Structure formats: structure tokens, C-alpha cells
Amino acid sequence: MLHRFANPNRFSRLAATMLPWVATGTVILFVVGLYFALFASPADYQQGESVRIMYVHVPAAWVALACYTFIALMSGVSLIWKHPLADIAARSAAPLGAGFTVIVLATGSLWGKPTWGTWWVWDARLTSVLVLLFLYLGHISLTHAFDNPARGAKAAAILALVGFVNIPIIKFSVDWWNTLHQPASLTRLDGPAIDPSMLTPLLLMGVAFSLYFVTMLLVRMRADLAASKARALRLRAAE
Amino acid sequence: MNGLVLLIRRDLKLAYRGGTDAAMAVVFFILAATLFPFGVGPDPDILPRIGGGVIWVVALLAAMLSLERMFSADYEDGSLEQFVLSPLPMVLVALAKIIAHWLTTGVLLLVAAPVLAVFYNLPGSAFVPLIVSMLLGTPTLSLIGAIGAALTLGARRSGVLISLLVLPLYIPVLIFGALVVDGALAGREFGGLLMVLGGFLLLALAAAPWATAAALRQAIE
């Protein structure tokens, strides 16, 4: 299974057939999800309309964390099996993850001003997400810091695995430390502590964000493959 | 094991003969810390309150400043390739370089820290917690830093890159190190915080030499 897609051409063909479907799904889910998030769900009795920021903030946070996990997983695959696509996948996913992390920090800040009365607090969850952003930036710059792209990919893979210690810290920071950020409301033993009228748009947006991530990942990976093919052709023409 | 000791002795000798190079980190440590009283004002009430945190932040930066030359000389003159070819496992090579780095920077920072504590009017009761927290924390800095130093070997602008890779990973050590001094100042119990710092050290000791060895191996491929 793993080695079936080691062939870049086979992967490219598969990605090309998948792309229209995933892209259409993303658009549909965003339309439906945003309708539920903005119109068909109630305002919070405490936070008022600003609760709707959550429908962007929380899914972006899920995808930002999942993306780093994905990169760490791909880094492991690349270091262990030297899978050619794993490096490309990690390299293509990192800027996306950084983008989602910026969205999380920005929307959280916009939500914090009316709710907490401040744009930023140095609390465990916020700080660890900021560290996640730095890890993404370090990963991106390390990938591009070498004249030999293979070197950059390998160094970045080791960094991704080392930085993975931060992911459980982010996830559980709200449970371990008594912080301003609310604890987990979905993944609890006694079931989600959130009303179905708000859970529906949240989950819809979560799937929409994930599909958007998959779409962009496929586009970026295909672009990366095309770029290396173009480079190879140019080199051959120069000889 | 013999190779480990030999390698550490070689690095110490190199650092000693190199003279001022190793001392630069300590000079930076003291110099940077003396900037803060100029910035925030020499108020004797404020200085002890920020003292612990400032000393820790500056120690972090000083340790980071010396990371770049941890492997670069060996990388450039080919010694690193000889280490890989030698029967000594790469993990031990990495560990030796880390220990040597700690002995040439971390220990010097420890020695200089009481001077800064005096500058910042820290009360006598905070001296021992500061030193013990740095004793547990600075080896972790060398361990984590070695990964960053090994990953950026041969990279463009490696100095800036190291700080981007290493500083985010330094944050936990900084938080708990500064908390120890804060706790001692406020008369709180800080034994648990020291144990967390010790935990970080053990965790880094268990992971960093292997990650560094992997990074070194791919650097000379």
C-alpha cells in the first residue's frame, strides 16, 4: 500500500482524479457550514453574536494540530522507509499548517477582546499555539536553507519529530493548567458539553476545513512534483 | 566510554587554547543582563522582581549564541567525517560534544549567575534556588541546542536559523527556571518545580543525543 504510491506519476494521476471531488465537497461544506454558523444557530446567552467566531477558530485549531501530526507522521515515514512522496507531503503541508495557526491566533485574539477584555494573555494554551507557529516557521525555513533540497527535507524531518512533543502539550494544556482558555468541550468522557444547535455547525465547519486542507495539500504536492520535473527537464536541456 | 572521555578532553583543550572564544558567552551573559536596569530603571523594588526572569532569559541567549560553533569547526575541517568512520557510536560523539559544550558555557554561566544576582539585588534566599535551577536547566539547553546546531550544519544563514529552531523548544525550561526563582522570592514551595526541570533534563537526555546523531549523520552524507 505504502509503496504503491511511491511512484510520483501514479500519485499525480490519482490526485488529479480526486481533486475535483474534494474541491467540490469543500465548497459545498463551506456554504452549508457557514449558513449554519452565521444564520441557523443561536447566539450564545453570555457571549452574544461573538460566539460565531468559534466556528472558524476551533476548526482551524483542529486542522493546525492535525497538520503538524501529519507532518511528523510523514517525517517518520520519510526517515524510516525513505518514501519519496513523504518528504513532498511534509514540505507541502508546512505552509498550510502555518496559515491555519495564524488564523487560530488571529480569530482567538478577535474573540478575546470582547469576551476576555484583552487581545492576548500569556496563558498556557495561547503560548503553546504561538510556539507551534514558530515550529512551523522553523520547519519551513530549514527546508529551504540548503542548496541540496534532499538535505533540507531530511533536516526538517528530524526537526518535525523533535517538535512533536509540543502537540500533546497544546492539546492538554487547558486540562493540566488552570488557564483562562476554556477546557475541552467535545472530547470528554461524559459526552460533548455543547448544545446540538451549536455542535452541528462546528462539526460541519470542521469537516469543511479538513477537506480544504486536503484540497490544498493535493494541489501543492502536484505543484511540487511538477516543479521538480520542470527542473529536471531544464537540467537535461542545459547539458 | 574511553572515546567519550577522550573526545570531551579534546574539546575542552580546544576551548581552552581558543582562549577568548569560550569566554564570549559569559561576557555576553553579563553585558546583556546589565542592559535591563538601564531600560527599566534602577528601581531597587523592580529589579529583584524581574531579576530571576532576566537572568534566565539572558542565560538562554548566551547558551544559544555559542551553539553555532558546537559542530561547525569539526564539520569544516573534516573531523566530523572521521568521527562517523571511527568505531565510536555517533550517539556517544553527540553526547561528548554536548557535555563539552555544557562544561564550556553552562558551567561558566553558573559561575557568573551569582554576580548578576547581586546586580539585581536578589535576596540571599534566592541564590541557592537560582543556582540549582540553572544547574538542572543549562544541561537541557545544551542538549536541545545540539539538535539545532547539528540540523543547521552547512545551511545558509545558520545563525538566525538556529535561534528559530531552538528558542521555541527552550521556552519550557525558561518558564520553570524563572518560576523557581519567583517561588523562592515569594517564599513558596519550589521543590516540585525543580523536579519538573529535572524531568525536562532526563527527557532531553533520553532523546537529544539520538536526534543529534541522526542530524550529524545526514549532514555529512
XYZ file of C-alpha atoms in Angstrom:
460
model
C 0.000 0.000 0.000
C 2.744 2.387 1.068
C 4.920 1.504 -1.888
C 2.125 1.523 -4.455
C 2.146 5.312 -4.343
C 5.920 5.666 -4.274
C 5.641 6.298 -7.990
C 5.090 10.063 -8.400
C 3.262 9.641 -11.698
C 0.764 7.229 -10.205
C 0.196 9.599 -7.301
C -0.190 12.550 -9.656
C -2.862 10.756 -11.671
C -4.742 9.738 -8.537
C -4.526 13.266 -7.144
C -5.819 14.682 -10.430
C -8.914 12.467 -10.322
C -9.506 13.170 -6.631
C -9.091 16.941 -6.813
C -12.420 17.969 -8.435
C -14.367 15.830 -5.944
C -12.551 17.095 -2.882
C -12.713 20.681 -4.103
C -16.471 20.450 -4.757
C -17.002 18.872 -1.342
C -15.042 21.703 0.275
C -17.168 24.391 -1.397
C -20.474 22.663 -0.550
C -19.487 22.079 3.088
C -18.267 25.653 3.473
C -21.568 27.013 2.099
C -23.681 24.755 4.315
C -21.404 25.147 7.330
C -21.259 28.942 7.069
C -25.054 29.089 6.672
C -25.465 27.110 9.890
C -22.709 29.047 11.649
C -23.939 32.516 10.709
C -27.742 32.172 10.395
C -29.180 28.858 11.568
C -27.548 28.712 15.013
C -28.454 30.685 18.124
C -26.316 33.417 19.654
C -24.717 32.471 22.947
C -26.543 33.692 26.073
C -23.286 35.040 27.504
C -21.072 35.803 24.535
C -23.797 37.014 22.171
C -23.014 37.010 18.469
C -19.257 36.789 19.018
C -19.659 33.064 19.677
C -19.772 32.652 15.880
C -16.026 33.300 15.752
C -15.702 29.877 17.359
C -16.940 28.198 14.153
C -13.770 29.397 12.420
C -11.410 29.364 15.389
C -11.933 25.813 16.637
C -11.841 24.013 13.235
C -8.710 25.966 12.296
C -7.101 24.849 15.562
C -8.047 21.221 14.875
C -6.529 21.347 11.416
C -3.414 23.224 12.620
C -2.716 20.464 15.161
C -3.681 17.658 12.793
C -1.421 19.149 10.131
C 1.599 19.081 12.434
C 0.780 15.495 13.383
C 0.563 14.707 9.674
C 3.961 16.320 9.063
C 5.518 14.376 11.949
C 3.992 11.147 10.597
C 5.267 11.872 7.085
C 8.697 12.727 8.520
C 8.787 9.359 10.254
C 7.772 7.595 7.021
C 10.415 9.523 5.115
C 13.200 8.743 7.586
C 12.288 5.073 8.031
C 11.245 3.974 4.541
C 12.772 6.834 2.513
C 9.405 7.212 0.801
C 9.821 9.848 -1.934
C 6.335 11.314 -1.534
C 6.539 11.689 2.248
C 9.096 14.495 2.005
C 6.985 16.270 -0.583
C 3.872 15.848 1.569
C 5.617 17.260 4.660
C 7.114 20.123 2.672
C 3.748 20.966 1.100
C 1.787 20.760 4.346
C 4.003 23.030 6.474
C 2.969 26.427 4.987
C -0.691 25.329 5.179
C -0.298 24.493 8.859
C 1.401 27.815 9.495
C -1.509 29.556 7.774
C -4.085 27.750 9.914
C -2.091 28.592 13.051
C -2.133 32.274 12.109
C -5.919 32.018 11.622
C -6.264 30.421 15.070
C -4.223 33.150 16.756
C -5.942 35.977 14.864
C -9.518 34.768 15.419
C -8.764 33.896 19.032
C -7.446 37.390 19.556
C -10.535 38.952 17.915
C -12.758 36.815 20.140
C -10.702 37.525 23.254
C -11.061 41.313 23.037
C -14.869 41.449 23.592
C -15.002 38.322 25.795
C -11.899 38.412 27.974
C -11.306 42.135 27.527
C -7.825 41.684 26.095
C -6.265 40.798 22.745
C -3.678 38.500 24.228
C -2.894 36.786 27.521
C 0.212 34.754 28.282
C -1.723 31.647 29.125
C -0.576 28.087 28.522
C -2.780 27.318 25.517
C -2.091 30.608 23.742
C 1.621 30.413 24.359
C 1.896 26.830 23.186
C -0.006 27.645 19.976
C 2.419 30.527 19.412
C 5.250 28.012 19.844
C 3.510 25.829 17.249
C 3.653 28.756 14.813
C 7.394 29.127 15.470
C 7.872 25.394 14.909
C 6.103 25.673 11.555
C 8.247 28.676 10.593
C 11.408 26.826 11.667
C 10.348 23.794 9.637
C 9.687 25.915 6.535
C 12.954 27.835 6.738
C 15.017 24.723 7.487
C 13.504 23.008 4.421
C 14.708 25.844 2.198
C 18.026 26.584 3.928
C 20.157 24.136 1.946
C 21.414 24.188 -1.612
C 20.636 20.480 -1.781
C 16.860 20.037 -1.321
C 17.296 16.454 -0.055
C 19.387 17.739 2.859
C 16.686 20.263 3.764
C 13.984 17.605 3.643
C 15.894 15.308 5.973
C 16.842 18.021 8.457
C 13.260 19.273 8.515
C 12.014 15.728 9.113
C 14.197 15.366 12.213
C 13.039 18.769 13.444
C 9.386 17.842 12.909
C 9.791 14.720 15.036
C 11.564 16.646 17.806
C 8.937 19.409 17.748
C 6.119 16.881 18.003
C 6.470 16.966 21.820
C 4.612 20.272 21.658
C 1.393 18.767 20.252
C 0.242 16.899 23.394
C 1.259 19.960 25.421
C -1.088 22.149 23.353
C -3.915 19.636 23.429
C -3.830 19.083 27.173
C -2.597 22.493 28.304
C -6.147 23.548 29.148
C -6.674 20.457 31.301
C -3.268 20.454 33.010
C -3.090 24.125 33.878
C -5.792 26.327 35.264
C -5.944 28.821 32.421
C -8.241 31.456 31.005
C -8.898 29.321 27.929
C -11.870 27.002 28.405
C -11.148 23.270 28.731
C -12.065 20.758 26.032
C -15.829 20.616 25.455
C -16.021 17.871 22.837
C -13.624 15.088 23.747
C -14.898 14.435 27.264
C -15.762 11.181 28.936
C -19.310 12.334 29.725
C -20.019 13.358 26.113
C -19.793 16.745 24.406
C -20.709 19.675 26.660
C -22.129 21.693 23.819
C -25.686 22.075 22.539
C -26.540 20.216 19.278
C -27.628 23.517 17.690
C -24.031 24.717 18.029
C -22.369 21.346 17.580
C -23.801 20.884 14.063
C -22.198 24.000 12.522
C -18.977 23.329 14.429
C -18.632 19.810 13.057
C -19.676 20.903 9.553
C -17.013 23.596 9.603
C -14.517 21.081 10.982
C -15.075 18.774 8.001
C -15.018 21.754 5.618
C -11.651 22.930 6.974
C -10.225 19.407 6.777
C -11.377 18.994 3.173
C -9.925 22.399 2.338
C -6.630 21.211 3.822
C -6.715 18.018 1.729
C -7.539 20.002 -1.417
C -4.709 22.460 -0.920
C -2.311 19.668 0.040
C -3.044 17.792 -3.208
C -2.646 20.990 -5.247
C 0.644 21.866 -3.551
C 2.030 18.331 -3.850
C 1.190 18.226 -7.554
C 2.822 21.633 -7.999
C 5.912 20.428 -6.151
C 6.155 17.329 -8.355
C 5.663 19.425 -11.478
C 8.342 21.874 -10.336
C 10.922 19.128 -9.802
C 10.027 17.632 -13.182
C 10.485 21.046 -14.796
C 13.831 21.426 -13.036
C 14.975 18.022 -14.301
C 13.945 18.902 -17.849
C 15.780 22.210 -17.671
C 18.925 20.480 -16.418
C 18.732 17.937 -19.231
C 18.266 20.708 -21.794
C 21.304 22.533 -20.421
C 23.565 19.518 -20.810
C 33.337 5.009 27.118
C 37.027 5.798 26.790
C 36.361 7.542 23.484
C 33.715 9.684 25.132
C 36.176 10.956 27.747
C 38.884 11.480 25.111
C 36.515 13.490 22.950
C 35.410 15.667 25.867
C 39.036 16.294 26.843
C 39.909 17.202 23.279
C 37.046 19.720 23.107
C 37.941 21.235 26.475
C 41.554 21.571 25.389
C 40.452 23.222 22.144
C 38.202 25.614 24.039
C 40.994 26.440 26.496
C 43.556 27.055 23.764
C 40.981 29.005 21.763
C 41.067 31.457 24.658
C 38.540 34.253 24.387
C 36.078 32.268 22.248
C 34.587 30.356 25.156
C 34.576 33.401 27.403
C 32.458 35.366 24.923
C 29.265 33.656 26.043
C 29.839 34.715 29.642
C 30.786 38.257 28.634
C 27.577 38.429 26.611
C 25.646 36.992 29.575
C 26.821 39.742 31.931
C 26.695 42.524 29.362
C 23.144 41.755 28.198
C 21.904 41.481 31.781
C 23.336 44.889 32.671
C 21.271 46.447 29.858
C 17.976 45.792 31.618
C 18.493 48.161 34.585
C 19.166 50.913 32.029
C 15.982 50.021 30.173
C 13.553 49.633 33.063
C 15.279 51.983 35.526
C 17.386 51.067 38.552
C 14.415 50.928 40.941
C 15.516 48.585 43.795
C 11.918 47.320 44.119
C 11.526 46.307 40.487
C 14.961 44.755 39.920
C 14.631 41.793 42.328
C 11.171 41.070 40.901
C 12.384 40.807 37.300
C 15.869 39.559 38.231
C 15.235 35.818 38.102
C 13.463 36.008 34.766
C 16.064 38.314 33.218
C 18.971 36.129 34.317
C 17.253 33.078 32.849
C 16.407 34.777 29.540
C 19.950 36.076 29.141
C 21.414 32.672 30.044
C 19.211 31.165 27.318
C 20.504 33.651 24.748
C 24.123 33.216 25.847
C 23.851 29.432 25.565
C 22.280 29.814 22.123
C 24.988 32.210 20.953
C 27.662 29.565 21.456
C 25.710 26.797 19.694
C 26.817 27.695 16.195
C 30.417 26.712 16.798
C 29.480 23.447 18.519
C 29.980 21.332 15.380
C 30.954 23.851 12.703
C 34.751 23.612 13.160
C 34.636 19.805 13.063
C 32.322 19.961 10.054
C 34.603 22.288 8.124
C 37.936 20.563 8.792
C 36.601 17.050 8.242
C 36.928 15.763 11.825
C 33.210 15.014 11.821
C 33.651 12.538 8.977
C 36.421 10.854 10.948
C 34.061 10.558 13.931
C 31.482 8.851 11.731
C 34.131 6.448 10.396
C 35.518 5.751 13.872
C 34.213 2.778 15.901
C 32.720 5.193 18.446
C 28.909 5.267 18.039
C 27.587 8.609 16.787
C 25.328 8.894 19.835
C 28.392 8.961 22.077
C 30.096 11.504 19.821
C 26.996 13.707 20.090
C 26.875 13.200 23.861
C 30.561 14.092 24.215
C 30.098 17.299 22.228
C 27.051 18.177 24.339
C 28.888 17.588 27.618
C 31.859 19.611 26.366
C 29.522 22.427 25.334
C 27.899 22.435 28.753
C 31.287 22.459 30.504
C 32.470 25.399 28.403
C 29.292 27.504 28.589
C 26.722 26.194 31.088
C 29.210 25.888 33.934
C 30.629 29.346 33.228
C 27.102 30.769 33.250
C 26.536 29.097 36.618
C 29.659 30.744 37.973
C 28.641 34.154 36.649
C 24.998 33.931 37.778
C 25.632 34.940 41.432
C 27.327 38.140 40.215
C 24.199 39.040 38.266
C 22.043 38.089 41.259
C 23.957 40.705 43.254
C 23.448 43.258 40.468
C 19.719 42.641 40.663
C 19.534 42.896 44.465
C 18.207 39.360 44.756
C 17.909 38.430 48.447
C 20.243 35.734 49.775
C 17.399 33.237 49.988
C 17.034 33.248 46.184
C 20.698 32.480 45.424
C 20.623 28.748 46.009
C 17.338 28.183 44.111
C 18.714 30.197 41.173
C 21.909 28.149 41.045
C 20.146 24.806 41.489
C 17.579 25.646 38.812
C 20.379 26.649 36.435
C 22.314 23.529 37.318
C 19.315 21.460 36.211
C 18.317 23.726 33.330
C 21.521 24.589 31.487
C 22.390 20.971 30.525
C 18.925 20.781 28.928
C 19.793 23.907 26.927
C 22.991 22.256 25.633
C 21.098 19.050 24.805
C 18.289 20.741 22.878
C 20.723 23.191 21.311
C 22.864 20.369 19.930
C 19.932 19.221 17.781
C 19.560 22.706 16.308
C 23.307 23.073 15.778
C 23.548 19.709 14.019
C 20.486 20.328 11.832
C 21.778 23.650 10.527
C 25.292 22.468 9.613
C 26.080 23.774 6.165
C 22.866 25.777 5.927
C 22.655 29.316 4.657
C 22.284 31.921 7.446
C 22.658 29.160 10.005
C 22.972 31.592 12.947
C 19.484 33.043 12.556
C 18.105 29.629 11.719
C 19.416 28.088 14.955
C 17.576 30.670 17.032
C 14.338 29.998 15.151
C 14.682 26.239 15.717
C 15.967 26.227 19.272
C 14.279 29.116 21.099
C 10.714 27.698 20.868
C 11.987 24.452 22.391
C 13.783 26.398 25.150
C 10.572 28.009 26.393
C 9.536 25.258 28.872
C 12.951 25.385 30.575
C 12.701 29.164 30.803
C 9.189 29.061 32.283
C 10.041 26.637 35.045
C 13.517 28.027 35.694
C 12.136 31.516 36.236
C 9.261 30.120 38.318
C 11.747 28.532 40.742
C 13.392 31.894 41.456
C 9.990 33.591 41.667
C 8.759 30.959 44.097
C 11.852 31.340 46.276
C 11.357 35.127 46.357
C 7.707 34.781 47.365
C 8.569 32.130 49.959
C 6.609 29.429 48.138
C 7.472 25.766 47.861
C 9.576 25.236 44.723
C 10.781 21.638 45.080
C 8.146 20.425 42.605
C 9.299 22.955 40.022
C 12.877 21.730 40.380
C 11.618 18.209 39.780
C 9.925 19.371 36.563
C 13.239 20.881 35.467
C 14.927 17.579 36.317
C 12.257 15.805 34.283
C 12.995 18.025 31.279
C 16.678 17.192 31.674
C 16.032 13.441 31.712
C 13.662 13.701 28.749
C 16.204 15.722 26.759
C 18.978 13.333 27.778
C 16.931 10.417 26.502
C 16.080 11.974 23.138
C 18.550 14.696 22.163
C 21.761 12.632 21.641
C 19.950 10.326 19.227
C 18.317 13.167 17.299
C 21.671 14.971 17.173
C 23.429 11.832 15.948
C 20.830 11.386 13.202
C 21.202 15.035 12.207
C 25.014 14.792 12.131
C 24.903 11.673 10.009
C 22.673 13.283 7.398
C 24.827 16.429 7.467
C 27.908 14.667 6.130
C 26.142 12.348 3.701
